Coordinates of C-alpha atoms and ligand atoms in Angstrom, one line a residue:
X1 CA 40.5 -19.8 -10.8
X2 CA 36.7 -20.5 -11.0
X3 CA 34.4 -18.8 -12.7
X4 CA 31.4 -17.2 -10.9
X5 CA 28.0 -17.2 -11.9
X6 CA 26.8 -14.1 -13.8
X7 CA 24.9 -12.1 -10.9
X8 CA 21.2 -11.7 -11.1
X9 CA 20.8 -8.3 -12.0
X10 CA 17.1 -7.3 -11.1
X11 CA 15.5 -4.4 -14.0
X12 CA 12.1 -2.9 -12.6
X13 CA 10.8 -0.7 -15.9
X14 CA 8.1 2.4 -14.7
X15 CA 8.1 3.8 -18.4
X16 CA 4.3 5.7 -17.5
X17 CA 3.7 8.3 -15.3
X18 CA 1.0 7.7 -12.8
X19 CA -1.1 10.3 -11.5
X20 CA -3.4 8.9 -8.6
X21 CA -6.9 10.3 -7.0
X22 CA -10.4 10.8 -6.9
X23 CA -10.9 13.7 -9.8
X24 CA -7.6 13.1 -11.5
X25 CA -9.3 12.7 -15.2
X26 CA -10.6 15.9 -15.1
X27 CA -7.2 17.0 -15.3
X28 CA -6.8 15.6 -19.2
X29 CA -5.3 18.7 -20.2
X30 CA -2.1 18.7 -18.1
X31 CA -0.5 16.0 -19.8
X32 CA -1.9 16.5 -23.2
X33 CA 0.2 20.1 -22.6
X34 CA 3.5 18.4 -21.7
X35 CA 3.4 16.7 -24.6
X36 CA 2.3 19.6 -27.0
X37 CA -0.4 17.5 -28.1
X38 CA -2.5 19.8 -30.7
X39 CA -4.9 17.4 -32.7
X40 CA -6.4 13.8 -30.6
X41 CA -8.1 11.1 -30.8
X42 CA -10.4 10.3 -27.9
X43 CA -10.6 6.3 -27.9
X44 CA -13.2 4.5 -26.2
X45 CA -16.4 2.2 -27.0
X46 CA -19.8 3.0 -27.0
X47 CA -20.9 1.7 -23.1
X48 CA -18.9 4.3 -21.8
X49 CA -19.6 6.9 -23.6
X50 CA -23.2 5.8 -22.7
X51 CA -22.4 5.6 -19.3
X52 CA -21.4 9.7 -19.5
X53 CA -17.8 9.8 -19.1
X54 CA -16.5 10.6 -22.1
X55 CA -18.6 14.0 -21.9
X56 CA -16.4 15.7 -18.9
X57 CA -12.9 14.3 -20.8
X58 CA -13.9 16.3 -24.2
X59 CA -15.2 19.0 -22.2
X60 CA -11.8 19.2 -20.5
X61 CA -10.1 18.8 -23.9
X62 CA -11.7 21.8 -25.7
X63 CA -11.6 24.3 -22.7
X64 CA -7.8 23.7 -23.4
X65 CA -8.3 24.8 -26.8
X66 CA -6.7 21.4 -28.0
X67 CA -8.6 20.2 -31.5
X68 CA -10.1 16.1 -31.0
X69 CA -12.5 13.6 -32.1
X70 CA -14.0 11.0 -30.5
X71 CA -13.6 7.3 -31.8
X72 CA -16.0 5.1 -30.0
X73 CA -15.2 1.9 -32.2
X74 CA -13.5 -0.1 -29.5
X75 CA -14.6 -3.6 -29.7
X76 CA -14.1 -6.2 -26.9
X77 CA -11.3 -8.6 -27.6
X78 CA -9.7 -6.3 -30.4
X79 CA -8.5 -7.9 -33.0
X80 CA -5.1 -6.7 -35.4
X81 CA -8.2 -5.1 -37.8
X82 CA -9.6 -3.6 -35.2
X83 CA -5.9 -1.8 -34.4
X84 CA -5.7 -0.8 -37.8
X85 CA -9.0 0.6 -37.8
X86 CA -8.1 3.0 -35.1
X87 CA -5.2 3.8 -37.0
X88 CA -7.0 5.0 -40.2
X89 CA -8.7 7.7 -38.0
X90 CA -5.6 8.6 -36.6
X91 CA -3.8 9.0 -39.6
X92 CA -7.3 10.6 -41.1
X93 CA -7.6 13.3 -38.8
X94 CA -3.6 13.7 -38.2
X95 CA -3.5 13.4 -34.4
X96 CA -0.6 13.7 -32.3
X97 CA -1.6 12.1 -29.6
X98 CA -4.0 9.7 -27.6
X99 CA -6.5 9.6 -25.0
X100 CA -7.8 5.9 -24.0
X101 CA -11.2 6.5 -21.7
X102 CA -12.2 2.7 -21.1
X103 CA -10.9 -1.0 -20.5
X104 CA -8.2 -3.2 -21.0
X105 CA -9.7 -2.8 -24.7
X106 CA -9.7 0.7 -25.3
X107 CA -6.7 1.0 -23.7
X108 CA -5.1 -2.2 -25.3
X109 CA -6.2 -0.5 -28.5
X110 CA -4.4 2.7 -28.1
X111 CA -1.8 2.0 -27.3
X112 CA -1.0 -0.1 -30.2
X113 CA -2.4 2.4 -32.5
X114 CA 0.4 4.5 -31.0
X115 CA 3.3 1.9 -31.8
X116 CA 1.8 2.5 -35.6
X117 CA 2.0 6.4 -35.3
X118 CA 5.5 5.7 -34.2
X119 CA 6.7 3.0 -36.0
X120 CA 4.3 1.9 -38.9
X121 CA 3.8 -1.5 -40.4
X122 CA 1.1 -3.9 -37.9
X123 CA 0.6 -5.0 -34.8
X124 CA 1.8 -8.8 -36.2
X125 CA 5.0 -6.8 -36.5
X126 CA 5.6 -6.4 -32.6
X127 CA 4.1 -9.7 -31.2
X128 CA 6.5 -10.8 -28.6
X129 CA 9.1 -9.7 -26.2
X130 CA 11.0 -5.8 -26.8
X131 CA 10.4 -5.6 -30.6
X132 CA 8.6 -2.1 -30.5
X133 CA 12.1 0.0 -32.1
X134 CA 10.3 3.7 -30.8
X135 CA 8.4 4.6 -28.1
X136 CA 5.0 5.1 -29.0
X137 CA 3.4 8.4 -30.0
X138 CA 1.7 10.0 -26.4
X139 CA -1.4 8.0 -24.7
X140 CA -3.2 9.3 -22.0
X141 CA -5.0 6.5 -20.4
X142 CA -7.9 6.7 -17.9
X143 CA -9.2 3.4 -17.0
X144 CA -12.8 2.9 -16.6
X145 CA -12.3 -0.5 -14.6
X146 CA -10.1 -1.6 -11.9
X147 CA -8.6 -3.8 -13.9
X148 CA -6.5 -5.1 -16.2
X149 CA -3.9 -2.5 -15.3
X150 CA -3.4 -2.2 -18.9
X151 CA -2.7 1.7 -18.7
X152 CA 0.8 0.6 -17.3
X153 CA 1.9 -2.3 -17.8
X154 CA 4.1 -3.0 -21.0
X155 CA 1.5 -5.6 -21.6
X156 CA -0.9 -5.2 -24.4
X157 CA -2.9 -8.2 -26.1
X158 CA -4.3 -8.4 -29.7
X159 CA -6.7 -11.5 -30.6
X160 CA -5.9 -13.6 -34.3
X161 CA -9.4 -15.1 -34.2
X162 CA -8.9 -17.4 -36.7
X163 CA -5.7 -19.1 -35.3
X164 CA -7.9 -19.2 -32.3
X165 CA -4.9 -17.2 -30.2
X166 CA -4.5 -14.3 -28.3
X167 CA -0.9 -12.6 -29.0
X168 CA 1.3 -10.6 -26.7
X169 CA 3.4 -7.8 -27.5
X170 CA 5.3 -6.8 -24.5
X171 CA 7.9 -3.6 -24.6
X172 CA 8.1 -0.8 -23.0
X173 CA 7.9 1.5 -26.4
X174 CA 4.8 0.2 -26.5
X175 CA 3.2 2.2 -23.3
X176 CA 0.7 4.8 -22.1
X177 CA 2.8 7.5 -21.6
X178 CA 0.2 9.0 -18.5
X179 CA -2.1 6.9 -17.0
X180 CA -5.1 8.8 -14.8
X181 CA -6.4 6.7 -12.1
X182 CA -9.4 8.0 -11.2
X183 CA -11.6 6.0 -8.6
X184 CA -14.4 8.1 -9.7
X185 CA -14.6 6.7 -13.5
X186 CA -15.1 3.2 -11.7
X187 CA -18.1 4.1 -9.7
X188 CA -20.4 3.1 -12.3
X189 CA -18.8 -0.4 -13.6
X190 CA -21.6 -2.9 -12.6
X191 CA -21.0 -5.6 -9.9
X192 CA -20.0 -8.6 -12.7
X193 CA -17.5 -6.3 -14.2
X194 CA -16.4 -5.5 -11.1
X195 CA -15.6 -8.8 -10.0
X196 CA -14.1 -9.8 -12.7
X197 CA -11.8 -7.1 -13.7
X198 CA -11.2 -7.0 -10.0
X199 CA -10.0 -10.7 -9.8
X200 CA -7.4 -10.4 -13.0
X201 CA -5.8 -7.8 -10.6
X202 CA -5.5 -10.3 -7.4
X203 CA -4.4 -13.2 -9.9
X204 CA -1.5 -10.2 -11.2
X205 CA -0.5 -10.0 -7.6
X206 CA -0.6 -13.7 -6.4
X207 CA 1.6 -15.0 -9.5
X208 CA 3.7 -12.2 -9.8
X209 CA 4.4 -12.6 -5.7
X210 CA 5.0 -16.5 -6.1
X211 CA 6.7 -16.8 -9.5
X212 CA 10.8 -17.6 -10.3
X213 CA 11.3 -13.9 -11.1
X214 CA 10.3 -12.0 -8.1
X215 CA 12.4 -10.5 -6.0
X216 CA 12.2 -7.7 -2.9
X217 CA 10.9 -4.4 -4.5
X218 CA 8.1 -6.2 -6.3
X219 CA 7.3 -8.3 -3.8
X220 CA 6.2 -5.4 -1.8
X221 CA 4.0 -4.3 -3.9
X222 CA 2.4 -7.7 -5.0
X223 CA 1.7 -8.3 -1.3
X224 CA 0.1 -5.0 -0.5
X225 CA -2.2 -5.5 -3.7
X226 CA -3.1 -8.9 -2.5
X227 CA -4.4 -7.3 0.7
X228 CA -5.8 -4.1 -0.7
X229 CA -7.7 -6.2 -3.4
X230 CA -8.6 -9.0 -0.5
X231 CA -10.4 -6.6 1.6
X232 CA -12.2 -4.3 -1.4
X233 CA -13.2 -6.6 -4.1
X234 CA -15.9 -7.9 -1.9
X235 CA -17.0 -4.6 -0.9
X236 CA -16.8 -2.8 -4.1
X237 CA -18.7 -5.6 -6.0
X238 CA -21.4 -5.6 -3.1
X239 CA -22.0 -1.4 -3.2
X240 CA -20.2 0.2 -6.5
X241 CA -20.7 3.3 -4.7
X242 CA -18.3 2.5 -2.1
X243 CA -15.9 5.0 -3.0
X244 CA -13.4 3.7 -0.1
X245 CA -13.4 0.4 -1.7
X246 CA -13.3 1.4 -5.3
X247 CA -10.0 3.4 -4.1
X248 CA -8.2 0.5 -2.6
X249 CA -9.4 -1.8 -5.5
X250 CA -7.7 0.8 -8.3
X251 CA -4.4 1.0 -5.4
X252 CA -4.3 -2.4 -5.7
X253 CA -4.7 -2.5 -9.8
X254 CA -1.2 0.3 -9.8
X255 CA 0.8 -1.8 -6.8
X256 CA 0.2 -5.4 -9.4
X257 CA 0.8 -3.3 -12.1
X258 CA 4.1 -2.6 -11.4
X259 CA 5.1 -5.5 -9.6
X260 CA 4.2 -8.2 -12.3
X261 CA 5.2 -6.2 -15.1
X262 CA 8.4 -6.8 -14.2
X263 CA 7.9 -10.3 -13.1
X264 CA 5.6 -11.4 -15.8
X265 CA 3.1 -13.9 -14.5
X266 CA 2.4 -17.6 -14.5
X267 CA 0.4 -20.6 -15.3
X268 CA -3.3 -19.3 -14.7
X269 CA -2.4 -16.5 -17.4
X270 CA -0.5 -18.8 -19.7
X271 CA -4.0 -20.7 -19.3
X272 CA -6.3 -17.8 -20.1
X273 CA -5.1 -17.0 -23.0
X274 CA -6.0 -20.1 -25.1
X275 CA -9.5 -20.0 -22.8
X276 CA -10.0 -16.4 -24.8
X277 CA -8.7 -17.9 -27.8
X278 CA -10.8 -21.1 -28.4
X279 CA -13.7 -20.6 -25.8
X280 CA -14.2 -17.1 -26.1
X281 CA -14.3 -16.8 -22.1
X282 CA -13.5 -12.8 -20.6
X283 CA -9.7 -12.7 -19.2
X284 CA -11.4 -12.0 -16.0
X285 CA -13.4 -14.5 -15.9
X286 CA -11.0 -17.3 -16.8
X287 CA -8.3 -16.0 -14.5
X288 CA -10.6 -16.2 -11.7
X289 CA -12.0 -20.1 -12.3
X290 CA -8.3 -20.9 -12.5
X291 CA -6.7 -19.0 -9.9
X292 CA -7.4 -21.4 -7.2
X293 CA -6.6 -24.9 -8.8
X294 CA -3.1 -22.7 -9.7
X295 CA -2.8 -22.3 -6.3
X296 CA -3.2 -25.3 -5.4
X297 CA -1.2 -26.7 -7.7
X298 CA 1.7 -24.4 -6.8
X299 CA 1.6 -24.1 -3.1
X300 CA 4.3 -26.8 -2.4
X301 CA 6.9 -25.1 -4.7
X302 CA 6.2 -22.2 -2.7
X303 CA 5.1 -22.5 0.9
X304 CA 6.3 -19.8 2.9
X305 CA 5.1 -17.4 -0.2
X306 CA 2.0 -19.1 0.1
X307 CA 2.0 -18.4 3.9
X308 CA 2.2 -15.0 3.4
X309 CA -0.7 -14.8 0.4
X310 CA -3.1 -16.4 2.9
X311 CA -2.0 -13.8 5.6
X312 CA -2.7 -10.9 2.9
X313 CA -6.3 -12.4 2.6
X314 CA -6.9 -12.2 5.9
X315 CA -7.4 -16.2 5.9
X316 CA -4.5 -17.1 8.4
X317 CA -0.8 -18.4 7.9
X318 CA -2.0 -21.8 6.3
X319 CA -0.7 -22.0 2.3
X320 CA -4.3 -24.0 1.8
X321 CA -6.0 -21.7 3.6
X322 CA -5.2 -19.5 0.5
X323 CA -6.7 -21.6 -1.6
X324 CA -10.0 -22.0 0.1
X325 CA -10.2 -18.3 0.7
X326 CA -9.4 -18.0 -2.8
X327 CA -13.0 -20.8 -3.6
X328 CA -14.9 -18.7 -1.2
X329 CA -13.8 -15.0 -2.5
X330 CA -15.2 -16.0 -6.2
X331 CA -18.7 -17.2 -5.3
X332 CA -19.0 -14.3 -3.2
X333 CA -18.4 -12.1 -5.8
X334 CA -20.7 -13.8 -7.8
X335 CA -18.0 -15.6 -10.3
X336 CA -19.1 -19.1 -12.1
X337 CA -16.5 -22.3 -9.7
X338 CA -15.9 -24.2 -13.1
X339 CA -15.2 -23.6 -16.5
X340 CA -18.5 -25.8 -18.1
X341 CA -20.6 -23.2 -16.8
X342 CA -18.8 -20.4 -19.2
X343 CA -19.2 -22.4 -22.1
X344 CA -16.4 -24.8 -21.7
X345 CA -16.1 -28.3 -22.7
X346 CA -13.4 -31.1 -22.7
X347 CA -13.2 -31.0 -26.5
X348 CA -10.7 -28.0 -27.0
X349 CA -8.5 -29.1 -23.4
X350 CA -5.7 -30.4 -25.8
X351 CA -5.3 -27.5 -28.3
X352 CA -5.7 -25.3 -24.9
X353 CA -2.9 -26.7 -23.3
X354 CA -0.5 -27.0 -26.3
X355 CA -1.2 -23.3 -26.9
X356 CA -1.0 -22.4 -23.0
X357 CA 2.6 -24.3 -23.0
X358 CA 4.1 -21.6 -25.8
X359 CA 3.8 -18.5 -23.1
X360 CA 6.5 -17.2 -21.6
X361 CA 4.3 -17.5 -18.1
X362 CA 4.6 -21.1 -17.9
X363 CA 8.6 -21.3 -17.6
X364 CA 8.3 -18.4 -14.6
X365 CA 5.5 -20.5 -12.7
X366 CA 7.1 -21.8 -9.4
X367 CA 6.6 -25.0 -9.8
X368 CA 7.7 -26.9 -13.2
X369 CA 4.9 -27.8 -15.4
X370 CA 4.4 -29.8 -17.7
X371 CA 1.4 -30.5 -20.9
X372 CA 0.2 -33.3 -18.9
X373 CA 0.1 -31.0 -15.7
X374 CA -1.9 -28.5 -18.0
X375 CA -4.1 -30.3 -19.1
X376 CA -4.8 -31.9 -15.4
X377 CA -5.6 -28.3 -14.3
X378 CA -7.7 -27.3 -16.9
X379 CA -9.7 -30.7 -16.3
X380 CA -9.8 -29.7 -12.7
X381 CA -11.2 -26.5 -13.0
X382 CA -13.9 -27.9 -15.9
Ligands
FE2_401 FE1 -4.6 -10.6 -16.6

């Protein structure tokens, strides 16, 4: 008798609860109530509370009669001190609970604060895959950007500056437990941020829809975030107070969301990291200079996925096509073609691609890859 193959079995995680629309932040309260929350922390940096939308979210807060301060200490890039630091005025003003009002940062930031609450010790503790032991104490997220999706994915990242590394702790006890999408918030994020927080969501979509570990239900909704993000990223970068566009661009942030956090990614993110790390380029910003050399790289492994991609992008049924689109979408958007013109030089390529060969990404990729094919692709896109 011969023995089978183990069966594939396919696990798609949701472990926050989305509420979606134009106006949905004003509506803090709700899940602060479900949760009994009594005593929060409002966590966001000083830009956006600048920018005036913190004011309505505390405003919200206290007509519930629910006690909160506001820490605006959020830095960009936080690092485990930075984590910890959060904690302290957690555990200062003993809250309960959690609202995020920002980026990837803020949000990044709260939640792990939240693991502490929960679980004590550092965020060192949890780096790497389902370590988290308890779900996290509550987080509301609202995201300010549209984006790094970060107020649902299991994803959060933590810099080590002086290892030169950005480290991943992925579980899903490590979550927002609501996340607010609001098209609204986004309305003021200028056209840079915009593009750039804009293009980490298309590069979620395209490697989540290519890689080894997609399959049906997430393909869906990497292919419809391809397309919605296709047709508003231009748009929304080119009038922020295209509200249409701003809408489509924060459907498309939920749709790659929950497709690739239960795909995970590939080799343009296994490639940004160690650009953070060593270079100090934005996520966004990396993501997008490599996207299409990743593209290009993986289009053969690939092709009919690549078919459909360049379909999504409105750019025909050609798998190159996708890649040119791809050229063309990031100078209109106003995003740097290379990687010298962020700072970059050929100096740190080696460390880079050693570092970029540890993430789980690269073994999900489509098409094999090796240090040599790394470091090729971050020469290309110098
Ligand atoms: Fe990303």
């Amino acid at each position: 008798m011969s023995v089978a193959a183990p069966a594939r079995i396919d696990v798609f995680r949701i472990p926050t609860r989305i509420m979606f629309g134009r106006g949905v932040s004003e509506r803090v309260a709700e899940p602060l109530g479900q949760v009994g929350a009594k005593r929060v922390l409002i966590v966001t940096d000083p830009g956006v509370v600048n920018a005036g939308l913190v004011g309505p979210i505390e405003q919200r807060i206290r007509d519930a009669g629910i006690a909160y301060e506001v820490y605006d200490g959020v830095v960009p890039d936080p690092t485990v001190g930075d984590v910890d630091r959060c904690f302290e005025r957690v555990t200062a003003m003993k809250a309960d609970a959690l609202v995020a009002v920002g980026g990837g940062s803020s949000i990044d930031t709260a939640k792990m604060a939240a693991v502490l609450m929960a679980n004590g010790g550092s965020a060192l503790d949890y780096v790497g895959s389902d370590k988290v032991p308890k779900p996290a104490a509550p987080v509301v997220a609202i995201p300010t950007t549209a984006g790094t999706g970060a107020e649902i994915t299991i994803n959060s990242v933590i810099a080590d500056p002086e290892a030169h590394k950005k480290l991943v702790i992925i579980s899903p006890n490590a979550t927002a437990l609501f996340a607010l999408e609001d098209p609204d918030m986004t309305r003021g994020l200028p056209p840079f941020l915009t593009a750039i927080t804009g293009m980490d969501t298309l590069v979620h979509a395209v490697e989540s829809f290519v890689n080894k570990n997609t399959y049906a239900m997430t393909r869906a909704l990497a292919i419809e975030a391809i397309r919605d993000a296709a047709w508003a990223l231009p748009r929304a970068v080119k009038d922020g107070a295209d509200l249409d566009a701003r809408e489509r661009m924060m459907r498309a942030v939920v749709s790659a969301s929950l497709a690739f956090s239960n795909t995970r990614l590939g080799n343009v993110h296994a490639m940004a990291l160690p650009l953070g790390g060593w270079c100090h380029v934005a996520h966004g910003t990396a993501v997008a200079v490599l996207l299409p050399h990743v593209m290009d790289f993986n289009r053969t492994a690939a092709p009919e996925r690549f078919e459909a991609v360049a379909e999504a992008m409105d750019a025909g049924k050609d798998p190159r096509a996708a890649v040119s689109r791809t050229h063309r979408l990031i100078e209109e958007i106003g995003i740097p073609a290379r990687l010298s013109q962020c700072g970059v030089t050929g100096d740190t390529i080696q460390a880079m691609a050693k570092d970029a060969m540890q993430s789980g990404n690269i073994a999900v990729n489509p098409r094999e890859t090796t240090l040599a094919d790394i470091e090729a692709l971050y020469r290309a896109a110098l």
